[in-house]
Coordinates of C-alpha atoms in Angstrom, one line a residue:
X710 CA -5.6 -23.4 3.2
X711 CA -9.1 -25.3 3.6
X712 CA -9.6 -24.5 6.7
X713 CA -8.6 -20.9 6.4
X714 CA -11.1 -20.6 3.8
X715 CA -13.7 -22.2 5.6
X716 CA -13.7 -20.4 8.3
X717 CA -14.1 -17.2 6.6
X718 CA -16.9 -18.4 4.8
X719 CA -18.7 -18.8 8.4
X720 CA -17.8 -15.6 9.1
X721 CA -20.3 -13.7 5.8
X722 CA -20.3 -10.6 7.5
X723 CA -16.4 -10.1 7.8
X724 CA -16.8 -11.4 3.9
X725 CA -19.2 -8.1 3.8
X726 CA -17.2 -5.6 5.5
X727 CA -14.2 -6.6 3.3
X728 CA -15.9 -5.6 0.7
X729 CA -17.5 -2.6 1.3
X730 CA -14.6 -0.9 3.6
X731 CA -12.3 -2.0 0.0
X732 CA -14.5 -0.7 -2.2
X733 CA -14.9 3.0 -1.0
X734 CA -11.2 2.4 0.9
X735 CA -8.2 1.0 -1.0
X736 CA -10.2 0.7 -4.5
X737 CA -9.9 4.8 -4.9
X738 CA -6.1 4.3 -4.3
X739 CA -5.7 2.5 -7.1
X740 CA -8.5 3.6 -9.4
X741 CA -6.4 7.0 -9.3
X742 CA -3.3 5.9 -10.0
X743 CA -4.1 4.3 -12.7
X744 CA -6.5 6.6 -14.5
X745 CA -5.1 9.6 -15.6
X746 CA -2.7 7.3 -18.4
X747 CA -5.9 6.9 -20.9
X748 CA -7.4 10.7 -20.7
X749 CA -4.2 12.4 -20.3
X750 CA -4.2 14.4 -24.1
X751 CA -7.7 15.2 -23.5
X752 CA -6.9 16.8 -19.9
X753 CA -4.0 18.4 -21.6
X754 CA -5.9 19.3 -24.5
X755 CA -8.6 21.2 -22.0
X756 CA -5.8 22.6 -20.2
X757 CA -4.4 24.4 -23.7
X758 CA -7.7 25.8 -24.6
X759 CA -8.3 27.1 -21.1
X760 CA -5.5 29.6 -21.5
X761 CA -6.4 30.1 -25.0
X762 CA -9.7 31.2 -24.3
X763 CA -8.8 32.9 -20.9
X764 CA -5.0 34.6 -21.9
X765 CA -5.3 33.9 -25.2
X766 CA -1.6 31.9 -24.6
X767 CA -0.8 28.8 -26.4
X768 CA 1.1 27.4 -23.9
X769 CA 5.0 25.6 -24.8
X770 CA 5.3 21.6 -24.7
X771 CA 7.5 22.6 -21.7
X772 CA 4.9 24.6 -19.7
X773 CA 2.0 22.1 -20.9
X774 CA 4.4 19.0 -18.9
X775 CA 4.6 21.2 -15.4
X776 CA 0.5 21.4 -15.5
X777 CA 0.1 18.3 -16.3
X778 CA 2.9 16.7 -13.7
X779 CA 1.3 18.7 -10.8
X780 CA -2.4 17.6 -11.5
X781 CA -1.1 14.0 -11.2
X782 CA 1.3 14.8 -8.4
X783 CA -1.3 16.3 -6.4
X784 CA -3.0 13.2 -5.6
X785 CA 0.2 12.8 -3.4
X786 CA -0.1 15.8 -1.8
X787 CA -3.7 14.7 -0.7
X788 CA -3.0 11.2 0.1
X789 CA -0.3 12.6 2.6
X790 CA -2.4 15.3 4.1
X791 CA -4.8 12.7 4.5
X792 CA -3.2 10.0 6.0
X793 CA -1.7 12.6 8.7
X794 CA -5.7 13.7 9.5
X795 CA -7.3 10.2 9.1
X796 CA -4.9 8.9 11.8
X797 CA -5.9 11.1 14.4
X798 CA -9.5 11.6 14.0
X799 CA -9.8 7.3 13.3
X800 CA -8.9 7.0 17.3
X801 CA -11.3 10.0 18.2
X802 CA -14.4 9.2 15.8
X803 CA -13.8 5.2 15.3
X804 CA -13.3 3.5 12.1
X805 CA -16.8 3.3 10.9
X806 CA -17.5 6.7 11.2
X807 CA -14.0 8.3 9.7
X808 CA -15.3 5.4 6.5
X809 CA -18.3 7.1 5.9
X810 CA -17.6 10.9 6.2
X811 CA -14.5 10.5 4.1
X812 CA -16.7 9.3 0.5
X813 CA -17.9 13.3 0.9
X814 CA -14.9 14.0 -0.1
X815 CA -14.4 12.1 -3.0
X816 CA -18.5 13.0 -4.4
X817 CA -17.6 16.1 -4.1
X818 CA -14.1 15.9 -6.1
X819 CA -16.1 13.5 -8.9
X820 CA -18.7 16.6 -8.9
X821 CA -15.7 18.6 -10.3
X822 CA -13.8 16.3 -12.2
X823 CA -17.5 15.7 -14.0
X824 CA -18.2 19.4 -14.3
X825 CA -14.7 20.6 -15.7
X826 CA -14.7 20.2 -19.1
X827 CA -18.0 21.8 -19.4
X828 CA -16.8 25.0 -17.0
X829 CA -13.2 24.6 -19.0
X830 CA -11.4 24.9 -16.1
X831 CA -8.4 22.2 -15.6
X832 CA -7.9 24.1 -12.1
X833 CA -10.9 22.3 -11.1
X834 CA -9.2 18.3 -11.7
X835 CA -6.6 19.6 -9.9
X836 CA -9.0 20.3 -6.7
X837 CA -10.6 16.9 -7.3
X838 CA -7.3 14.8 -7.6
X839 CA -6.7 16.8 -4.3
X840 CA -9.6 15.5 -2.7
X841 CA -9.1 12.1 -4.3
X842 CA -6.0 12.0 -2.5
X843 CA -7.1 12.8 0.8
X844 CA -9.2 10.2 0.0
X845 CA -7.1 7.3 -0.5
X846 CA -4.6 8.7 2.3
X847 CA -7.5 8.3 5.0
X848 CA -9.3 5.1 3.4
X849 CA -6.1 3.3 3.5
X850 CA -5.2 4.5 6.9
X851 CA -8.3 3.5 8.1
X852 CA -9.4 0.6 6.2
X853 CA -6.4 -1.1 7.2
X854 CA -7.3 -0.7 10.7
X855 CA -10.9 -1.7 10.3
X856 CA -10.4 -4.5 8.7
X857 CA -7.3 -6.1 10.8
X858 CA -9.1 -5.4 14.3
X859 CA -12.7 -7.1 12.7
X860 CA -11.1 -10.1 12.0
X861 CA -10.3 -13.1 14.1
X862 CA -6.8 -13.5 14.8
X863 CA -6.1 -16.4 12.5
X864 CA -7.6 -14.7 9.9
X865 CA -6.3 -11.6 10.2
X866 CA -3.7 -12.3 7.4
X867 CA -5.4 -13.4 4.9
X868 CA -8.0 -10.2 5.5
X869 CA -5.2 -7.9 6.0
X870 CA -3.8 -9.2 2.2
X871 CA -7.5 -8.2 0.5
X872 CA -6.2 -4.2 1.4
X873 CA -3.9 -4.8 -1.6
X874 CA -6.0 -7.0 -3.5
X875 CA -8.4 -3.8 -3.6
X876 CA -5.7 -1.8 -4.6
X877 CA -5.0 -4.1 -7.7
X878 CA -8.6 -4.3 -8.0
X879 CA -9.0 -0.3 -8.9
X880 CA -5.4 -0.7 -10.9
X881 CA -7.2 -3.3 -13.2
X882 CA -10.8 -1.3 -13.4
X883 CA -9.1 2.1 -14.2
X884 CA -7.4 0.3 -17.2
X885 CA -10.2 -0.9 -18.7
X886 CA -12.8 1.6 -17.9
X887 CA -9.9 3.5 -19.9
X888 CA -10.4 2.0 -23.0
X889 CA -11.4 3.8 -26.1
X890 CA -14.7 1.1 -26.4
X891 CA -15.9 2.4 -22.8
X892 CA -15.1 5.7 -21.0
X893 CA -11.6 6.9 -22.5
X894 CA -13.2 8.9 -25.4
X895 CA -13.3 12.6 -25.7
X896 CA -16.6 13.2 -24.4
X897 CA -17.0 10.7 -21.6
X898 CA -13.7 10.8 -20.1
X899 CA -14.8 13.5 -17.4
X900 CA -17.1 10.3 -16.4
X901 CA -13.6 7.8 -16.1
X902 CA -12.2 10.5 -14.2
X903 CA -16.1 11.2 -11.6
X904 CA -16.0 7.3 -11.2
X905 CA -14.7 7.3 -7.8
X906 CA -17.9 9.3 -6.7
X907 CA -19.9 6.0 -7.5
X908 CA -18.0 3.8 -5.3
X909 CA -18.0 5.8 -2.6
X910 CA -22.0 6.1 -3.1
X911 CA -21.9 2.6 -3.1
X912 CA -20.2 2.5 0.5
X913 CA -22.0 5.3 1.7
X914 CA -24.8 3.3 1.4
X915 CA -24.2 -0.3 2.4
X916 CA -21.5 0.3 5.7
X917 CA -23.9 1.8 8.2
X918 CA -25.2 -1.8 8.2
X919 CA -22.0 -3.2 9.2
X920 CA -21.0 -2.8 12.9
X921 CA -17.8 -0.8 14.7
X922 CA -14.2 -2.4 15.6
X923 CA -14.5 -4.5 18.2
X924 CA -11.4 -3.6 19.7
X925 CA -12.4 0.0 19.0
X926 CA -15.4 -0.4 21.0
X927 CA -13.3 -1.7 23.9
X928 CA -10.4 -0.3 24.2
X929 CA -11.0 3.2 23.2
X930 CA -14.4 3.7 24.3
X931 CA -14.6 0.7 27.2
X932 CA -17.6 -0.6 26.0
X933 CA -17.8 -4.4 26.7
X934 CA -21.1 -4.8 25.8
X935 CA -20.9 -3.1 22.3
X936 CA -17.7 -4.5 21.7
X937 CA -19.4 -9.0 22.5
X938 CA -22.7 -7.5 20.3
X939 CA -19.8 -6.7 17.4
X940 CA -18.5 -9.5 17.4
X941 CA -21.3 -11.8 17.6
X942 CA -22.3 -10.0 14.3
X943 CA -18.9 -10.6 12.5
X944 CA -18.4 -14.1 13.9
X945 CA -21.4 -15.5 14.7
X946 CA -23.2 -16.3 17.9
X947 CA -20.5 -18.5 19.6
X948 CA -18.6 -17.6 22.9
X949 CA -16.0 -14.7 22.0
X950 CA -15.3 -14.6 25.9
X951 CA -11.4 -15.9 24.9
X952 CA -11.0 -13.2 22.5
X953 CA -12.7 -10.2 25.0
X954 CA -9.8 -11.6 27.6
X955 CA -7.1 -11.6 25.3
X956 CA -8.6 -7.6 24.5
X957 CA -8.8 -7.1 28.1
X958 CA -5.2 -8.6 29.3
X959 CA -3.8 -5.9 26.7
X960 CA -6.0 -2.9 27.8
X961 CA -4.5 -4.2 31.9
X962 CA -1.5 -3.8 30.3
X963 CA -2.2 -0.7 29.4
X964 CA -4.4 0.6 31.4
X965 CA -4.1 4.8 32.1
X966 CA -1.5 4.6 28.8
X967 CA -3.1 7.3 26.5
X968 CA -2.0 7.0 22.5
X969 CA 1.0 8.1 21.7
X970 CA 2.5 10.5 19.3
X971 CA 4.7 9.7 16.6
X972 CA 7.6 11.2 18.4
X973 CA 6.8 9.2 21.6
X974 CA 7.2 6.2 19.1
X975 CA 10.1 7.4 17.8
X976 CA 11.7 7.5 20.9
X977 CA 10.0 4.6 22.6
X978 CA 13.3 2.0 22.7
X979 CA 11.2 -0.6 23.6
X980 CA 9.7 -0.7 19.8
X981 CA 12.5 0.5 18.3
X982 CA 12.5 -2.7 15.8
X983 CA 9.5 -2.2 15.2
X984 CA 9.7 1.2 13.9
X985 CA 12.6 0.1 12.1
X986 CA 10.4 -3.0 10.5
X987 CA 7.9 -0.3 8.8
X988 CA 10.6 2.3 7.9
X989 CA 12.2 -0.6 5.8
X990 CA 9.1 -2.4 4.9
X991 CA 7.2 0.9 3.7
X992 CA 10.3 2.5 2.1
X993 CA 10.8 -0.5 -0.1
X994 CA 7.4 -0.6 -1.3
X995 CA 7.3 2.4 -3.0
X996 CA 11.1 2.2 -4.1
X997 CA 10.9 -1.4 -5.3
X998 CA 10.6 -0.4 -8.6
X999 CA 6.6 -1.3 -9.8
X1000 CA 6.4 1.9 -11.2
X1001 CA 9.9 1.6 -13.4
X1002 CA 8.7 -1.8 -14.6
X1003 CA 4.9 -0.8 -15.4
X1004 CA 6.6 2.2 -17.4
X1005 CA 8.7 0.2 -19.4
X1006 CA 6.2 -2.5 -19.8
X1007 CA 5.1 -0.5 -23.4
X1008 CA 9.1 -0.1 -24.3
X1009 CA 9.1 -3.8 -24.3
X1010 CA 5.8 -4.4 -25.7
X1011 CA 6.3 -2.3 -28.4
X1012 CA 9.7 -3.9 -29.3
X1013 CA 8.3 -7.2 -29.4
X1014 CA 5.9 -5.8 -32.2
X1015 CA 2.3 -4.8 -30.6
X1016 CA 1.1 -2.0 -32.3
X1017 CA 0.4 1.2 -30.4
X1018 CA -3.3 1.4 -30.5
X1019 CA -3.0 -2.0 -29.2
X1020 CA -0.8 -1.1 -25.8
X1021 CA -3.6 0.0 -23.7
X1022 CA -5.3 -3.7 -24.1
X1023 CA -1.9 -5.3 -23.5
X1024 CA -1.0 -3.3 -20.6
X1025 CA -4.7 -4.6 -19.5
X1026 CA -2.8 -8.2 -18.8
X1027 CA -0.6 -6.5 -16.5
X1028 CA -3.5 -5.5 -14.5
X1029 CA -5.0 -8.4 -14.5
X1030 CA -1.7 -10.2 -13.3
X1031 CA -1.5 -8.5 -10.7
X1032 CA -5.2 -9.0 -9.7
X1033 CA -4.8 -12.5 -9.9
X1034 CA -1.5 -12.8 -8.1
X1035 CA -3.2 -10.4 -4.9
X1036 CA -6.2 -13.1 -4.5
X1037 CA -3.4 -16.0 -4.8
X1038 CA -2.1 -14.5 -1.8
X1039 CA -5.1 -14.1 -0.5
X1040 CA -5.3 -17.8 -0.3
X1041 CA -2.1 -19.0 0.5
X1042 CA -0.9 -16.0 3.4
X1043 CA -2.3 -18.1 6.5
X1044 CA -0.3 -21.6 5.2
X1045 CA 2.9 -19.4 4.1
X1046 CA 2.8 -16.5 6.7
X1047 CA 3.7 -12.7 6.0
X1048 CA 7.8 -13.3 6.9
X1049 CA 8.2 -15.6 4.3
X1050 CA 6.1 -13.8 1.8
X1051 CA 8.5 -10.6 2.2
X1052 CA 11.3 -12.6 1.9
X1053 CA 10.5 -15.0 -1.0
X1054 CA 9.3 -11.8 -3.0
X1055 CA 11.7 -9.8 -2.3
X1056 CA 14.0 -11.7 -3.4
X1057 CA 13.0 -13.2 -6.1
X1058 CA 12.2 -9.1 -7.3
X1059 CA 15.8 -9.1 -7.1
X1060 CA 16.7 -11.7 -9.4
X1061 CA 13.9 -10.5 -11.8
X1062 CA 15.8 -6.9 -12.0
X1063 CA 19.3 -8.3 -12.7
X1064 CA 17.6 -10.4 -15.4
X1065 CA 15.7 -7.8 -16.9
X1066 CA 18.4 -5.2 -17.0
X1067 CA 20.4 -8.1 -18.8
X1068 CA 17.8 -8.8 -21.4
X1069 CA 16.7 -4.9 -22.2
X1070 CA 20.5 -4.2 -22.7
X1071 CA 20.2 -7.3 -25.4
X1072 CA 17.2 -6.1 -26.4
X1073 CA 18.7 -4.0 -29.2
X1074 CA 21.2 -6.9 -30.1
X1075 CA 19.0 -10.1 -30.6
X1076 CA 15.5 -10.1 -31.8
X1077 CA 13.9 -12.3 -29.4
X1078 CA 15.2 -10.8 -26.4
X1079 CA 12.2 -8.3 -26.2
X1080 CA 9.7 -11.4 -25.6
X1081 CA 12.2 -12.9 -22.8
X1082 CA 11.9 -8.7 -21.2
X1083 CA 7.9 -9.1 -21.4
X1084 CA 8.0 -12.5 -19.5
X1085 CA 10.1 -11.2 -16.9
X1086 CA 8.0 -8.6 -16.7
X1087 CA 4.8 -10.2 -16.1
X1088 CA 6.9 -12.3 -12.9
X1089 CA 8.5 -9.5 -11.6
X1090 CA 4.6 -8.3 -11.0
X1091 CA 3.6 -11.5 -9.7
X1092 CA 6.6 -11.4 -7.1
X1093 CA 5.6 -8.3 -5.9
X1094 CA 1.6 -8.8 -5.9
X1095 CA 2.4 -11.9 -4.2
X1096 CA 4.4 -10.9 -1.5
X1097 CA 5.2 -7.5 -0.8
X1098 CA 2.1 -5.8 -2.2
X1099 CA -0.6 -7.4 0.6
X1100 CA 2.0 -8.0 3.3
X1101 CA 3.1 -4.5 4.0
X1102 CA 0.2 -2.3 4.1
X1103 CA -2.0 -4.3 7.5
X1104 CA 1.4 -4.2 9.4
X1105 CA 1.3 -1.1 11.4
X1106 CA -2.2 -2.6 12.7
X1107 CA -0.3 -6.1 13.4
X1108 CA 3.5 -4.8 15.4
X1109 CA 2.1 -2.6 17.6
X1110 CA -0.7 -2.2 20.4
X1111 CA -3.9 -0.4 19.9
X1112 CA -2.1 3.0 21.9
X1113 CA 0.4 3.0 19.5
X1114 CA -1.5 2.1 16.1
X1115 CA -2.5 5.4 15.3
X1116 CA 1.1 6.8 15.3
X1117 CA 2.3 3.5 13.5
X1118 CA -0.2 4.4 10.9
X1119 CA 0.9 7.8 10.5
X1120 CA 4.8 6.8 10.0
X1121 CA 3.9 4.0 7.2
X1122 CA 1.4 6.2 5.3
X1123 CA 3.3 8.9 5.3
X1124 CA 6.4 7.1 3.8
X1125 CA 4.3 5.0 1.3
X1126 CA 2.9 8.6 -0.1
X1127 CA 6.9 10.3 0.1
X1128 CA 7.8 7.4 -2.0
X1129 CA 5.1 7.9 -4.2
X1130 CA 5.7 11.8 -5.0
X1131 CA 9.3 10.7 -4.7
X1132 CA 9.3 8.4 -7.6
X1133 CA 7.1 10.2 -9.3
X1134 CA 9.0 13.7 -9.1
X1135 CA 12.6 11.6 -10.2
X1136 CA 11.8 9.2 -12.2
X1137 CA 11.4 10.6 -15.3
X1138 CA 15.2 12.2 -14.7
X1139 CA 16.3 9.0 -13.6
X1140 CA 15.2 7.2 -16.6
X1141 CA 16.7 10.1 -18.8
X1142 CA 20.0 9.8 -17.2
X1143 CA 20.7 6.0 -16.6
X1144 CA 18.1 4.1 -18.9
X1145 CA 17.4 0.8 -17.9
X1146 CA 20.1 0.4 -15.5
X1147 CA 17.7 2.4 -12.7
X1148 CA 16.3 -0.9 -12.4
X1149 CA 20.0 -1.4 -10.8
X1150 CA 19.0 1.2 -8.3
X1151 CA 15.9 -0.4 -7.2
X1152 CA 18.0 -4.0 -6.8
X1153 CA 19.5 -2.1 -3.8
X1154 CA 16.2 -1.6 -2.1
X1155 CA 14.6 -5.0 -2.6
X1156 CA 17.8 -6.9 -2.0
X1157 CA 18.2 -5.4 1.6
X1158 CA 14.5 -5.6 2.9
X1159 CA 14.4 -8.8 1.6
X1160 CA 17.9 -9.4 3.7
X1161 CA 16.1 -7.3 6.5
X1162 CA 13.2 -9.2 6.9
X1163 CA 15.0 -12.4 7.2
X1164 CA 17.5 -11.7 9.7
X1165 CA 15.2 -9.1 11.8
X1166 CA 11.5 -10.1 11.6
X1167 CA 9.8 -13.0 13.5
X1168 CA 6.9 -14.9 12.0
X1169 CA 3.9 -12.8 13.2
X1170 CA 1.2 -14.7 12.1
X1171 CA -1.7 -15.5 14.4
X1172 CA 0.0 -13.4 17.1
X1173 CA -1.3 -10.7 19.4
X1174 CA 0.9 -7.3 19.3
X1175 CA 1.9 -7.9 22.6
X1176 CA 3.3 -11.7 21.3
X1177 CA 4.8 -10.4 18.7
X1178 CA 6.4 -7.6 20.9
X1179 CA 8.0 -10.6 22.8
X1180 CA 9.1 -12.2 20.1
X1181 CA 11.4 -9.3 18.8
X1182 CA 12.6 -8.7 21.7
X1183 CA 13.5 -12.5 22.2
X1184 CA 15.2 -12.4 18.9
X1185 CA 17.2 -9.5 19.4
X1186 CA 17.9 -9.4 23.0
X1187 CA 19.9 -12.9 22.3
X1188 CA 21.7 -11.0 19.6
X1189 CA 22.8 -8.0 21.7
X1190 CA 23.5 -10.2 24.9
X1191 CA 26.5 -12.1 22.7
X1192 CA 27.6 -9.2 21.1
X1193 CA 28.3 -7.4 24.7
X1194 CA 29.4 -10.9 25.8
X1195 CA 31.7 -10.8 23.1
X1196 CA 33.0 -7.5 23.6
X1197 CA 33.5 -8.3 27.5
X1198 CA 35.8 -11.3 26.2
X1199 CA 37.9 -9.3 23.6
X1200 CA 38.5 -6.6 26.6
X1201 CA 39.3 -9.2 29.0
X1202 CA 41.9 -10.6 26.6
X1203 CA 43.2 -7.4 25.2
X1204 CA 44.2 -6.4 29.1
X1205 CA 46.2 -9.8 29.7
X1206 CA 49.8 -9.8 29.6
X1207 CA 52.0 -12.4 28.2
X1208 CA 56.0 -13.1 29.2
X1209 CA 58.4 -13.1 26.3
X1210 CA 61.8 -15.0 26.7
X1211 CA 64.7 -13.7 24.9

């Protein structure tokens, strides 16, 4: 892990990029899911006096819950729309570029969010949560990209995991800018919700300093020249010449390939695991179950006898579990490697769920049981923060070559935000109708990825795409040449013919 370390810390300018391309990327992702829990009865609050003042309407609990359900929801909307758009333009613009013009968008949603409740109009969150999410669908699109192809390939792990950490980071600061002591009050909380606006100031102002792709600059625009100065700045004034070959033997090999589609991928047979690695991969992340076990996090708290003006600082540890558990992977990914991160977490969210179902159904029964549900709770994060959470997201950029990254991008972004609406949209009914025991649900999805990614995946750590293309087909051409050998066998005995004596 030394080593690792070290040689990021000779590399201060890929330290730099990580953290501006996070903090106007991936930070926004998570600052918006997690804000809207602490201001949520003043939004709803504005949204009843709009229609007061405007219909004169007081509007039913009922009516109230389908505003507010849609102004969250719409983030998704956004984040899908924009990871469909940041895709395409990311391979026509470059990475640097599609970074900067995308924090207009969110100023100009934090302009609104700001504004509404002195315009009264709700309608106008709405718009911003729209633009947040188109947002967060293009930064994590193209952060991921940036960030993977800047990096030297044996640290491309342990940069690829700081996507997540980013994630958790904007988690963590959206709970406690959330606070009642801070910006979750009745007259700042427009300022909680305009936040995002600052941080992508922040990177509006500090990544024109940093340089393009590297691999951009080569193999999309076949600047060599551009593409040595690049990385010179990232990695310091050595001799990159074996890293410019290893770019060039993959543009030969694709040499007068244009990018594909995302139905050219689909049907390309030749990546078929591949595609099949981030259907699973991305599913699963978004149907794990986080979201069941963050929701039920205050059940359990409250059980175990916090008060309720006391939740929103517990539910702060959460956060900051998480947090903690991303930069522990962070450290250990290049020593451990991204196969057995998936699996180990995986699994071990597995176990977690069974448990936890077990102890929530005691939970009425025996007293204690509520404090054995919070534990459990608390290692069902760090599972998932430690594994699944930083692994997932830099794989498009990892499995497949730079003419099919785009469309790779496309496919995982646009499941990750489906899951998202999904879970958001059913949840709620799910919990109504089956309690606890959804968590029995999600068991199905983290038991067969985790299954999946140990029967299916090769280690892909400090591999090209084009080595890790030869590894899955290694591994699964093996497994397909016995099963036809086998079948040849079993037809060859079925067609003998044996004597029988009476």
């Amino acid at each position: 892990m030394a080593q690792y370390f070290t040689l990021l810390l000779n590399c201060p300018v890929v330290i730099a990029a990580i953290c501006v391309a996070g903090i106007g990327g991936t930070f926004q992702y998570g600052f918006s899911v997690s804000v809207m829990t602490s201001p949520s009865a003043f939004i709803k609050e504005l949204v009843n006096k709009t229609c007061q003042q405007r219909y004169s309407v007081s509007l039913d609990e009922w009516q109230l819950s389908l505003i507010w359900s849609f102004t969250v929801s719409v983030f998704c909307i956004g984040g899908l729309v924009g990871s469909l758009v940041g895709a395409s333009l990311v391979t026509k613009f470059g990475r640097k570029q599609c970074l900067l013009f995308n924090n207009f968008l969110a100023i100009i949603g934090a302009l609104l969010m700001i504004l509404s409740q002195t315009a009264m109009s709700f309608e106008m969150i709405m718009v911003g949560r729209l633009l947040y999410g188109i947002n967060a669908g293009v930064g994590l699109t193209v952060q991921s990209m940036y960030l993977v192809e800047c990096a030297p390939k044996r640290l491309r792990g342990m940069v690829g995991v700081t996507i997540a950490t980013f994630i958790s980071f904007g988690k963590f600061s959206g709970q406690l800018l959330g606070i009642s002591e801070l910006l979750g009050t009745q007259e700042r909380w427009p300022w909680l919700l305009g936040f995002n606006g600052f941080t992508s100031l922040l990177q509006l102002s500090t990544l024109p300093f940093l340089p393009e792709s590297p691999r951009f600059l080569l193999l999309d625009r076949g600047d060599r020249r551009a593409c040595e100065e690049a990385l010179r700045t990232l990695w310091g004034n050595k001799d990159h010449s074996v890293e410019v070959e290893e770019m060039l033997e993959e543009k030969a090999a694709l040499q007068s390939v244009r990018n594909h589609s995302v139905m050219e991928l689909i049907r390309s047979q030749a990546l078929r695991w591949q595609i099949l690695t981030i259907l699973v991969t991305f599913t699963t992340l978004q149907l794990c179950g986080i979201n069941a076990v963050y929701f039920y996090s205050f059940e359990v708290f409250r059980a175990a006898g916090i008060q309720e003006d006391q939740l929103s600082y517990t539910a702060l540890g959460t956060g900051l579990c998480e947090l903690f558990t991303s930069f522990a992977c962070f450290m250990i990914i290049e020593n451990t490697g991204k196969k057995a991160l998936l699996f180990r977490g995986y699994m071990g969210m597995s176990a977690i769920l069974i448990l936890l179902t077990v102890t929530l159904y005691l939970q009425s029964k025996v007293s204690w049981m509520s404090y054995c549900s919070m534990g459990l709770i608390f290692i069902f994060i760090f599972f998932f923060s430690s594994g699944p959470a930083g692994a997932t997201s830099p794989l498009p950029g990892e499995l497949f070559t730079q003419s099919f990254k785009s469309a790779a991008f496309i496919i995982g972004c646009t499941l990750n935000w489906c899951g998202l609406f999904v879970v958001g949209m059913l949840f709620p009914v799910l919990v109504e109708k089956l309690d606890y025991f959804c968590f029995l649900l999600f068991l199905f999805f983290c038991g067969g990825c985790g299954l999946y990614v140990r029967f299916n995946i090769p280690e892909i750590e400090n591999k090209t795409a084009l080595e890790i293309a030869a590894e899955f087909q290694k591994m699964h051409c093996k497994s397909e040449e016995s099963q036809r050998e086998k079948g040849t066998e079993l037809k060859l005995n079925s067609g003998k013919t044996y004597e029988t004596k009476f």
